[in-house]
Amino acid sequence: MQYIAFLIIYSVLWCISILPFPILYFISDFLYFILYKIIGYRVKTVRANLDLTLSHLSVEERRKIERNFYKHFCDMFLEMAKTLTISPEEMQKRYIFKNIELVHEYEKKNKSIILMTPHYASWEWVIILGKYINFTGFGVYKKLKNKHFDQLVRDIRSRFDAHLISTKETIKAIKTNQQNNFPGIYLFLSDQTPLLRKGQHWEPFMGIEVPVHMGAENLARELDLNVLYLKVSKVKRGYYEAEFIEITDDIQNQPMYSVTQKFLHLVEEQIIEKPDYYFWTHKRWKHKGKKEETL
């Protein structure tokens, strides 16, 4: 039954992927109306997140951000489907890396790179990075329970010379590559909410203390990896620019938690500058006030 559902959904996504962009965005407008106006998909979560983190804005300003977010959310979903068949040439026109030379300078150091980025603008199309780098590109992702849909995600995200490793395989895979002198660039989406556990590290994010993932920083410290931040901006519908920002090329001499703190600061800057494109459906602040439970 799961396989039949997969075939149906895959067929629909493939048909969507071959549509020209103007028609794709016409469908996105319709999907926005259904998802936001009719179903109200996660509207309570989005609204609560906006009210909590952007309380300095008026209600109308926050509702405008909310509407713009859902429009972008629908665009991004269909752009992900488009990735099934989009040509590398078309992707390269729509997803521009402003300073790829910084990555090339880092590659000359012959040290693997951790690339930290948030769920902002478009993280799905980062896969085109593989066409520009000399190292092998790896994306860390959470494996889906349904093996058919997991394979679909892998197929989509593995185009353009990208490789996927699941969160459970990450440490072993990176250590093995390091031992074999096989340098890589590892993409971490590091703004997600971790499970609460004893000894959890907390940091302020948008003015609220939250538990944070330390995996990227801990691996960088243990294996002496360089760390960059990828700042993705939406230029206009279907077009993005990505800029690399140095976090550190000397992590052994950086204070503990400094990498994670700088990452969160850079994410905050993007949200404050243009909050419409952050992934507000995620319950990022659901553990607010629970810090004592992890002490």
CSV table of C-alpha atoms in Angstrom, one decimal:
chain,number,residue,atom,x,y,z
A,1,MET,CA,0.0,0.0,0.0
A,2,GLN,CA,2.9,2.4,0.8
A,3,TYR,CA,4.5,1.6,-2.5
A,4,ILE,CA,1.3,2.4,-4.4
A,5,ALA,CA,0.9,5.7,-2.6
A,6,PHE,CA,4.6,6.4,-3.4
A,7,LEU,CA,4.0,5.7,-7.1
A,8,ILE,CA,1.0,8.0,-7.2
A,9,ILE,CA,2.8,10.9,-5.4
A,10,TYR,CA,6.0,10.4,-7.4
A,11,SER,CA,4.0,10.5,-10.7
A,12,VAL,CA,2.3,13.8,-9.6
A,13,LEU,CA,5.6,15.3,-8.5
A,14,TRP,CA,7.2,14.3,-11.8
A,15,CYS,CA,4.4,15.8,-13.8
A,16,ILE,CA,4.7,19.0,-11.8
A,17,SER,CA,8.5,19.1,-12.3
A,18,ILE,CA,8.3,19.3,-16.1
A,19,LEU,CA,6.0,22.3,-16.0
A,20,PRO,CA,7.4,25.7,-17.0
A,21,PHE,CA,8.0,28.1,-14.0
A,22,PRO,CA,5.1,30.4,-14.8
A,23,ILE,CA,2.6,27.5,-14.6
A,24,LEU,CA,4.4,26.2,-11.5
A,25,TYR,CA,3.9,29.4,-9.7
A,26,PHE,CA,0.3,29.6,-10.8
A,27,ILE,CA,-0.2,26.3,-9.1
A,28,SER,CA,1.7,27.6,-6.1
A,29,ASP,CA,-0.7,30.5,-5.7
A,30,PHE,CA,-3.6,28.0,-5.7
A,31,LEU,CA,-1.8,25.8,-3.2
A,32,TYR,CA,-1.3,28.8,-1.0
A,33,PHE,CA,-5.0,29.6,-1.0
A,34,ILE,CA,-5.8,25.9,0.0
A,35,LEU,CA,-3.0,25.4,2.5
A,36,TYR,CA,-3.3,28.8,4.3
A,37,LYS,CA,-6.8,30.1,3.7
A,38,ILE,CA,-8.8,26.8,3.7
A,39,ILE,CA,-6.8,24.2,5.7
A,40,GLY,CA,-4.8,26.6,7.9
A,41,TYR,CA,-1.8,24.2,7.9
A,42,ARG,CA,0.2,24.9,11.1
A,43,VAL,CA,-1.1,28.5,11.2
A,44,LYS,CA,-1.3,28.3,15.0
A,45,THR,CA,2.4,27.3,15.2
A,46,VAL,CA,3.5,30.0,12.7
A,47,ARG,CA,1.5,32.7,14.4
A,48,ALA,CA,2.8,31.7,17.9
A,49,ASN,CA,6.4,31.8,16.7
A,50,LEU,CA,6.0,35.2,15.1
A,51,ASP,CA,4.2,36.6,18.1
A,52,LEU,CA,6.9,35.3,20.4
A,53,THR,CA,10.0,36.4,18.4
A,54,LEU,CA,8.8,39.5,16.7
A,55,SER,CA,6.6,41.0,19.4
A,56,HIS,CA,8.1,44.5,18.7
A,57,LEU,CA,6.1,44.5,15.4
A,58,SER,CA,2.4,45.3,15.1
A,59,VAL,CA,-0.1,42.6,14.7
A,60,GLU,CA,-0.7,43.6,11.0
A,61,GLU,CA,3.0,43.6,10.3
A,62,ARG,CA,3.3,40.0,11.7
A,63,ARG,CA,0.2,38.9,9.7
A,64,LYS,CA,1.8,40.2,6.6
A,65,ILE,CA,5.0,38.2,7.3
A,66,GLU,CA,2.8,35.2,7.9
A,67,ARG,CA,1.1,35.5,4.5
A,68,ASN,CA,4.4,36.1,2.7
A,69,PHE,CA,5.8,33.1,4.5
A,70,TYR,CA,3.1,30.8,3.3
A,71,LYS,CA,3.5,32.0,-0.3
A,72,HIS,CA,7.2,31.3,-0.1
A,73,PHE,CA,6.6,28.0,1.6
A,74,CYS,CA,4.4,26.8,-1.3
A,75,ASP,CA,6.9,28.1,-3.9
A,76,MET,CA,9.7,26.2,-2.2
A,77,PHE,CA,7.7,22.9,-2.1
A,78,LEU,CA,7.1,23.1,-5.8
A,79,GLU,CA,10.7,24.2,-6.5
A,80,MET,CA,11.7,21.0,-4.7
A,81,ALA,CA,9.5,19.0,-7.0
A,82,LYS,CA,11.0,20.9,-10.0
A,83,THR,CA,14.4,19.6,-8.9
A,84,LEU,CA,13.5,16.2,-10.2
A,85,THR,CA,14.0,17.3,-13.8
A,86,ILE,CA,15.5,20.8,-13.8
A,87,SER,CA,18.7,21.1,-15.9
A,88,PRO,CA,21.9,22.1,-14.2
A,89,GLU,CA,22.1,25.1,-16.5
A,90,GLU,CA,18.7,26.4,-15.4
A,91,MET,CA,19.5,25.8,-11.7
A,92,GLN,CA,22.8,27.7,-12.1
A,93,LYS,CA,20.9,30.7,-13.5
A,94,ARG,CA,18.5,30.7,-10.6
A,95,TYR,CA,20.8,29.9,-7.7
A,96,ILE,CA,23.9,32.1,-7.7
A,97,PHE,CA,26.9,31.8,-5.4
A,98,LYS,CA,28.3,35.3,-4.9
A,99,ASN,CA,31.7,34.4,-3.6
A,100,ILE,CA,32.5,30.8,-4.5
A,101,GLU,CA,36.2,31.9,-4.5
A,102,LEU,CA,36.1,31.8,-0.6
A,103,VAL,CA,35.3,28.1,-0.8
A,104,HIS,CA,38.2,27.6,-3.2
A,105,GLU,CA,40.6,29.4,-0.8
A,106,TYR,CA,39.4,27.1,2.0
A,107,GLU,CA,39.8,24.0,-0.2
A,108,LYS,CA,43.5,25.0,-0.8
A,109,LYS,CA,44.0,24.4,2.9
A,110,ASN,CA,43.2,20.7,2.2
A,111,LYS,CA,41.0,20.6,5.3
A,112,SER,CA,37.4,19.4,5.2
A,113,ILE,CA,34.7,22.1,5.6
A,114,ILE,CA,31.5,22.1,7.6
A,115,LEU,CA,29.0,24.4,5.9
A,116,MET,CA,26.3,25.6,8.4
A,117,THR,CA,23.1,27.0,7.1
A,118,PRO,CA,19.5,27.5,8.5
A,119,HIS,CA,16.1,26.6,7.1
A,120,TYR,CA,15.9,29.9,5.4
A,121,ALA,CA,15.0,31.0,1.8
A,122,SER,CA,16.0,27.8,-0.2
A,123,TRP,CA,18.1,25.1,1.3
A,124,GLU,CA,17.0,22.5,-1.2
A,125,TRP,CA,18.7,24.1,-4.2
A,126,VAL,CA,22.1,24.2,-2.4
A,127,ILE,CA,22.8,20.9,-4.1
A,128,ILE,CA,24.0,22.8,-7.2
A,129,LEU,CA,27.1,23.7,-5.2
A,130,GLY,CA,28.5,20.4,-6.3
A,131,LYS,CA,29.0,21.9,-9.8
A,132,TYR,CA,31.4,24.5,-8.4
A,133,ILE,CA,33.6,22.8,-5.8
A,134,ASN,CA,36.6,20.6,-6.0
A,135,PHE,CA,35.9,18.7,-2.8
A,136,THR,CA,33.0,16.2,-2.6
A,137,GLY,CA,29.8,17.7,-1.3
A,138,PHE,CA,27.8,15.9,1.4
A,139,GLY,CA,24.4,16.8,2.8
A,140,VAL,CA,23.4,15.6,6.3
A,141,TYR,CA,19.7,14.7,6.4
A,142,LYS,CA,17.2,12.9,8.7
A,143,LYS,CA,16.2,9.6,7.2
A,144,LEU,CA,12.5,9.1,6.5
A,145,LYS,CA,10.7,6.0,7.9
A,146,ASN,CA,9.1,5.2,4.6
A,147,LYS,CA,11.9,3.7,2.5
A,148,HIS,CA,10.3,4.7,-0.8
A,149,PHE,CA,9.9,8.3,0.1
A,150,ASP,CA,13.3,8.3,1.7
A,151,GLN,CA,14.7,7.1,-1.6
A,152,LEU,CA,12.8,9.8,-3.4
A,153,VAL,CA,14.3,12.5,-1.2
A,154,ARG,CA,17.8,11.0,-1.8
A,155,ASP,CA,17.2,11.0,-5.5
A,156,ILE,CA,16.2,14.6,-5.6
A,157,ARG,CA,18.9,15.9,-3.3
A,158,SER,CA,21.6,13.7,-4.8
A,159,ARG,CA,21.5,15.4,-8.2
A,160,PHE,CA,24.4,17.5,-9.4
A,161,ASP,CA,27.2,15.5,-7.6
A,162,ALA,CA,25.7,15.8,-4.1
A,163,HIS,CA,25.9,12.9,-1.6
A,164,LEU,CA,23.6,12.3,1.3
A,165,ILE,CA,24.4,10.9,4.7
A,166,SER,CA,21.8,10.3,7.4
A,167,THR,CA,22.2,11.9,10.8
A,168,LYS,CA,22.9,8.5,12.3
A,169,GLU,CA,25.7,7.9,9.8
A,170,THR,CA,27.3,11.3,10.0
A,171,ILE,CA,30.0,10.9,12.6
A,172,LYS,CA,31.2,7.6,11.2
A,173,ALA,CA,31.1,8.8,7.6
A,174,ILE,CA,33.1,12.0,8.3
A,175,LYS,CA,35.6,10.2,10.5
A,176,THR,CA,36.1,7.5,7.8
A,177,ASN,CA,36.6,10.2,5.1
A,178,GLN,CA,39.2,12.0,7.3
A,179,GLN,CA,41.1,8.8,8.0
A,180,ASN,CA,41.2,8.1,4.3
A,181,ASN,CA,42.4,11.6,3.5
A,182,PHE,CA,39.2,12.3,1.5
A,183,PRO,CA,38.3,15.9,2.1
A,184,GLY,CA,34.7,17.0,1.8
A,185,ILE,CA,32.2,19.8,2.3
A,186,TYR,CA,29.5,18.8,4.8
A,187,LEU,CA,26.2,20.8,4.8
A,188,PHE,CA,24.5,21.0,8.2
A,189,LEU,CA,21.1,22.5,8.8
A,190,SER,CA,21.9,23.5,12.3
A,191,ASP,CA,18.8,25.5,13.5
A,192,GLN,CA,16.5,22.5,14.2
A,193,THR,CA,15.2,21.7,17.7
A,194,PRO,CA,17.1,18.8,19.4
A,195,LEU,CA,15.5,16.4,21.8
A,196,LEU,CA,15.7,17.4,25.4
A,197,ARG,CA,18.3,15.5,27.4
A,198,LYS,CA,20.5,16.0,30.5
A,199,GLY,CA,23.4,18.2,29.9
A,200,GLN,CA,21.8,19.9,26.8
A,201,HIS,CA,23.5,23.1,25.8
A,202,TRP,CA,21.3,26.2,25.6
A,203,GLU,CA,21.8,29.5,23.8
A,204,PRO,CA,19.6,32.6,23.3
A,205,PHE,CA,18.0,32.7,19.8
A,206,MET,CA,15.8,35.6,18.9
A,207,GLY,CA,15.8,36.6,22.5
A,208,ILE,CA,14.7,33.2,23.9
A,209,GLU,CA,16.9,30.5,25.4
A,210,VAL,CA,16.6,27.3,23.4
A,211,PRO,CA,18.5,24.0,23.3
A,212,VAL,CA,20.8,23.8,20.4
A,213,HIS,CA,22.5,21.1,18.3
A,214,MET,CA,26.2,21.0,19.0
A,215,GLY,CA,27.0,18.3,16.4
A,216,ALA,CA,28.6,20.5,13.8
A,217,GLU,CA,30.8,22.4,16.2
A,218,ASN,CA,31.8,19.3,18.2
A,219,LEU,CA,32.8,17.5,15.0
A,220,ALA,CA,34.7,20.5,13.7
A,221,ARG,CA,36.7,20.6,17.0
A,222,GLU,CA,37.4,16.9,17.2
A,223,LEU,CA,38.5,16.6,13.6
A,224,ASP,CA,40.0,20.1,13.2
A,225,LEU,CA,37.6,21.1,10.4
A,226,ASN,CA,37.0,24.6,9.0
A,227,VAL,CA,33.6,26.1,9.3
A,228,LEU,CA,31.6,28.4,6.9
A,229,TYR,CA,28.2,29.9,7.0
A,230,LEU,CA,26.0,29.9,3.9
A,231,LYS,CA,23.7,32.9,3.8
A,232,VAL,CA,20.9,32.4,1.2
A,233,SER,CA,18.8,35.3,0.1
A,234,LYS,CA,15.7,35.3,-2.1
A,235,VAL,CA,16.2,37.8,-4.9
A,236,LYS,CA,12.8,37.3,-6.4
A,237,ARG,CA,10.4,34.4,-7.1
A,238,GLY,CA,12.5,31.4,-8.2
A,239,TYR,CA,15.9,33.2,-7.9
A,240,TYR,CA,18.3,33.0,-5.0
A,241,GLU,CA,21.8,34.3,-4.1
A,242,ALA,CA,24.1,32.5,-1.7
A,243,GLU,CA,27.0,34.1,0.1
A,244,PHE,CA,29.7,32.3,2.1
A,245,ILE,CA,30.7,33.8,5.4
A,246,GLU,CA,33.7,32.7,7.4
A,247,ILE,CA,33.0,31.3,10.9
A,248,THR,CA,36.5,30.0,11.6
A,249,ASP,CA,39.5,28.4,10.0
A,250,ASP,CA,41.2,27.9,13.4
A,251,ILE,CA,38.7,26.2,15.6
A,252,GLN,CA,41.2,24.9,18.0
A,253,ASN,CA,41.9,28.4,19.2
A,254,GLN,CA,38.3,29.5,19.5
A,255,PRO,CA,36.3,29.5,22.8
A,256,MET,CA,33.9,26.6,23.3
A,257,TYR,CA,30.4,27.3,21.9
A,258,SER,CA,31.7,30.3,19.8
A,259,VAL,CA,31.0,28.5,16.5
A,260,THR,CA,27.4,27.8,17.5
A,261,GLN,CA,26.9,31.3,18.9
A,262,LYS,CA,28.2,32.9,15.7
A,263,PHE,CA,25.9,30.7,13.6
A,264,LEU,CA,22.9,31.7,15.6
A,265,HIS,CA,23.8,35.3,15.4
A,266,LEU,CA,24.0,35.1,11.6
A,267,VAL,CA,20.6,33.4,11.4
A,268,GLU,CA,19.1,36.1,13.6
A,269,GLU,CA,20.5,38.8,11.3
A,270,GLN,CA,18.8,37.2,8.4
A,271,ILE,CA,15.5,36.7,10.2
A,272,ILE,CA,15.4,40.3,11.4
A,273,GLU,CA,16.4,41.6,7.9
A,274,LYS,CA,13.7,39.6,6.1
A,275,PRO,CA,11.6,37.3,8.4
A,276,ASP,CA,9.3,36.2,5.5
A,277,TYR,CA,11.6,33.4,4.4
A,278,TYR,CA,12.4,31.6,7.7
A,279,PHE,CA,10.9,28.2,8.3
A,280,TRP,CA,8.2,29.3,10.8
A,281,THR,CA,6.2,26.1,10.7
A,282,HIS,CA,8.9,24.4,12.7
A,283,LYS,CA,8.4,24.4,16.5
A,284,ARG,CA,11.8,26.0,17.2
A,285,TRP,CA,10.8,27.5,20.6
A,286,LYS,CA,8.7,24.7,22.0
A,287,HIS,CA,11.1,24.0,24.8
A,288,LYS,CA,11.0,27.6,26.1
A,289,GLY,CA,11.3,27.6,29.9
A,290,LYS,CA,12.5,24.0,30.2
A,291,LYS,CA,16.2,24.6,30.7
A,292,GLU,CA,16.1,23.5,34.3
A,293,GLU,CA,14.9,20.1,33.2
A,294,THR,CA,18.2,19.5,31.4
A,295,LEU,CA,20.5,20.6,34.3
